[in-house]
mmCIF file of C-alpha atoms in Angstrom:
data_model
loop_
_atom_site.group_PDB
_atom_site.id
_atom_site.type_symbol
_atom_site.label_atom_id
_atom_site.label_comp_id
_atom_site.label_asym_id
_atom_site.label_seq_id
_atom_site.Cartn_x
_atom_site.Cartn_y
_atom_site.Cartn_z
ATOM 1 C CA GLN A 1 -80.338 -4.288 -33.672
ATOM 2 C CA VAL A 2 -78.845 -2.574 -30.281
ATOM 3 C CA GLN A 3 -75.089 -2.937 -29.682
ATOM 4 C CA LEU A 4 -73.147 -1.493 -26.522
ATOM 5 C CA VAL A 5 -69.078 -1.996 -27.187
ATOM 6 C CA GLU A 6 -67.229 -1.189 -24.093
ATOM 7 C CA SER A 7 -63.203 -0.662 -24.287
ATOM 8 C CA GLY A 8 -60.848 1.167 -21.858
ATOM 9 C CA GLY A 9 -60.977 -0.713 -19.237
ATOM 10 C CA GLY A 10 -57.118 -2.785 -17.796
ATOM 11 C CA LEU A 11 -53.920 -2.909 -15.625
ATOM 12 C CA VAL A 12 -53.637 0.500 -13.422
ATOM 13 C CA GLN A 13 -51.473 1.379 -10.406
ATOM 14 C CA SER A 14 -53.411 2.792 -7.731
ATOM 15 C CA GLY A 15 -53.425 6.736 -8.069
ATOM 16 C CA GLY A 16 -53.679 6.501 -11.852
ATOM 17 C CA SER A 17 -56.401 7.208 -14.465
ATOM 18 C CA LEU A 18 -58.243 5.240 -17.130
ATOM 19 C CA ARG A 19 -61.228 6.230 -19.376
ATOM 20 C CA LEU A 20 -63.979 3.793 -20.962
ATOM 21 C CA SER A 21 -65.730 3.925 -23.856
ATOM 22 C CA CYS A 22 -68.883 2.740 -24.759
ATOM 23 C CA ALA A 23 -70.051 3.171 -28.409
ATOM 24 C CA ALA A 24 -73.725 2.723 -28.727
ATOM 25 C CA SER A 25 -75.878 1.518 -31.873
ATOM 26 C CA GLY A 26 -79.276 0.563 -32.787
ATOM 27 C CA SER A 27 -81.173 3.278 -30.976
ATOM 28 C CA ILE A 28 -81.052 6.032 -29.764
ATOM 29 C CA PHE A 29 -81.150 5.958 -25.371
ATOM 30 C CA SER A 30 -82.649 8.962 -22.865
ATOM 31 C CA ILE A 31 -79.948 7.862 -20.287
ATOM 32 C CA MET A 32 -76.702 5.807 -20.631
ATOM 33 C CA ASP A 33 -74.678 4.862 -17.646
ATOM 34 C CA TRP A 34 -71.631 2.818 -16.055
ATOM 35 C CA TYR A 35 -72.850 -0.168 -13.695
ATOM 36 C CA ARG A 36 -69.473 -2.051 -12.078
ATOM 37 C CA GLN A 37 -69.109 -5.802 -10.397
ATOM 38 C CA ALA A 38 -66.508 -6.599 -8.206
ATOM 39 C CA PRO A 39 -65.589 -10.289 -7.089
ATOM 40 C CA GLY A 40 -68.217 -11.659 -4.500
ATOM 41 C CA LYS A 41 -70.316 -8.439 -4.790
ATOM 42 C CA GLN A 42 -73.297 -7.196 -6.185
ATOM 43 C CA ARG A 43 -73.405 -4.904 -8.943
ATOM 44 C CA GLU A 44 -74.058 -1.410 -8.523
ATOM 45 C CA PRO A 45 -74.547 1.821 -10.465
ATOM 46 C CA VAL A 46 -71.646 3.859 -10.822
ATOM 47 C CA ALA A 47 -72.259 7.097 -12.910
ATOM 48 C CA GLY A 48 -75.364 8.163 -15.366
ATOM 49 C CA ILE A 49 -76.064 10.664 -17.805
ATOM 50 C CA THR A 50 -78.893 11.879 -19.406
ATOM 51 C CA SER A 51 -79.083 12.992 -23.388
ATOM 52 C CA GLY A 52 -79.955 16.392 -21.565
ATOM 53 C CA GLY A 53 -76.143 16.374 -19.435
ATOM 54 C CA SER A 54 -77.758 15.772 -16.486
ATOM 55 C CA ARG A 55 -75.120 13.473 -14.362
ATOM 56 C CA ILE A 56 -75.774 11.716 -11.510
ATOM 57 C CA TYR A 57 -72.699 9.965 -9.342
ATOM 58 C CA ALA A 58 -72.094 7.212 -6.710
ATOM 59 C CA ASP A 59 -70.904 8.347 -3.348
ATOM 60 C CA SER A 60 -67.648 6.424 -4.000
ATOM 61 C CA VAL A 61 -66.603 7.530 -7.005
ATOM 62 C CA LYS A 62 -67.795 11.855 -6.353
ATOM 63 C CA GLY A 63 -64.626 13.839 -7.119
ATOM 64 C CA ARG A 64 -62.614 10.984 -8.663
ATOM 65 C CA PHE A 65 -64.692 9.732 -11.814
ATOM 66 C CA THR A 66 -66.195 11.861 -14.297
ATOM 67 C CA ILE A 67 -68.875 10.736 -16.919
ATOM 68 C CA SER A 68 -69.187 12.336 -20.261
ATOM 69 C CA ARG A 69 -71.440 11.538 -23.806
ATOM 70 C CA ASP A 70 -71.079 12.518 -26.857
ATOM 71 C CA ASN A 71 -74.859 12.744 -28.719
ATOM 72 C CA ALA A 72 -73.691 12.916 -32.088
ATOM 73 C CA LYS A 73 -71.559 9.587 -31.621
ATOM 74 C CA ASN A 74 -73.863 7.695 -29.609
ATOM 75 C CA THR A 75 -70.789 7.055 -26.851
ATOM 76 C CA VAL A 76 -70.087 7.348 -23.072
ATOM 77 C CA TYR A 77 -67.355 7.845 -21.285
ATOM 78 C CA LEU A 78 -66.217 7.115 -17.912
ATOM 79 C CA HIS A 79 -62.793 9.337 -17.206
ATOM 80 C CA MET A 80 -61.621 7.763 -13.886
ATOM 81 C CA ASN A 81 -58.911 9.347 -12.098
ATOM 82 C CA SER A 82 -57.037 8.332 -8.730
ATOM 83 C CA LEU A 83 -58.236 4.657 -9.171
ATOM 84 C CA LYS A 84 -58.157 2.741 -5.458
ATOM 85 C CA SER A 85 -57.959 -0.820 -5.419
ATOM 86 C CA GLU A 86 -61.751 -1.463 -4.399
ATOM 87 C CA ASP A 87 -62.508 0.201 -8.046
ATOM 88 C CA THR A 88 -61.442 -3.013 -9.260
ATOM 89 C CA ALA A 89 -64.401 -4.683 -10.610
ATOM 90 C CA ILE A 90 -65.922 -5.671 -14.097
ATOM 91 C CA TYR A 91 -67.332 -1.972 -15.681
ATOM 92 C CA TYR A 92 -71.206 -2.624 -17.477
ATOM 93 C CA CYS A 93 -72.202 0.263 -20.349
ATOM 94 C CA HIS A 94 -75.877 0.556 -19.748
ATOM 95 C CA ALA A 95 -78.620 2.319 -21.835
ATOM 96 C CA VAL A 96 -82.053 2.686 -21.630
ATOM 97 C CA ALA A 97 -83.726 3.483 -25.255
ATOM 98 C CA PRO A 98 -87.752 4.231 -25.627
ATOM 99 C CA GLY A 99 -90.183 1.442 -24.650
ATOM 100 C CA PRO A 100 -88.388 2.042 -22.231
ATOM 101 C CA ARG A 101 -85.861 -0.846 -23.101
ATOM 102 C CA ASP A 102 -82.775 -0.791 -21.734
ATOM 103 C CA TYR A 103 -79.642 -2.788 -22.545
ATOM 104 C CA TRP A 104 -76.772 -4.000 -21.279
ATOM 105 C CA GLY A 105 -72.666 -4.065 -22.857
ATOM 106 C CA GLN A 106 -70.341 -7.490 -22.268
ATOM 107 C CA GLY A 107 -68.094 -5.607 -19.532
ATOM 108 C CA THR A 108 -64.657 -4.585 -19.503
ATOM 109 C CA GLN A 109 -62.589 -5.812 -16.709
ATOM 110 C CA VAL A 110 -60.225 -2.543 -14.716
ATOM 111 C CA THR A 111 -58.171 -4.060 -12.693
ATOM 112 C CA VAL A 112 -56.163 -1.700 -9.540
ATOM 113 C CA SER A 113 -53.123 -2.380 -8.256
ATOM 114 C CA SER A 114 -51.377 -1.216 -4.778
#
């Protein structure tokens, strides 16, 4: 059974940092990424990383967020620096397994206070 378990969300002041983690189990994943959904808005991609280490970022987070991955632990991280109030959202971990089949975590809330 595939599971994605996120952790690391919370409340932080503007300009602060947080690190999100997503521990995956039950399969191998070619792509692991992070999406976010702010109140009243559609879910949007934030950053993604392949098993080979190729990364992609949304323009809104380039230079502030870094995605990394530990393949041995099947875990993906999102290091968020210089946080802004507009980064406030529920952050979801997403992973693509062979098939392809994709899976979602339950989400973790990130709130940035100004």
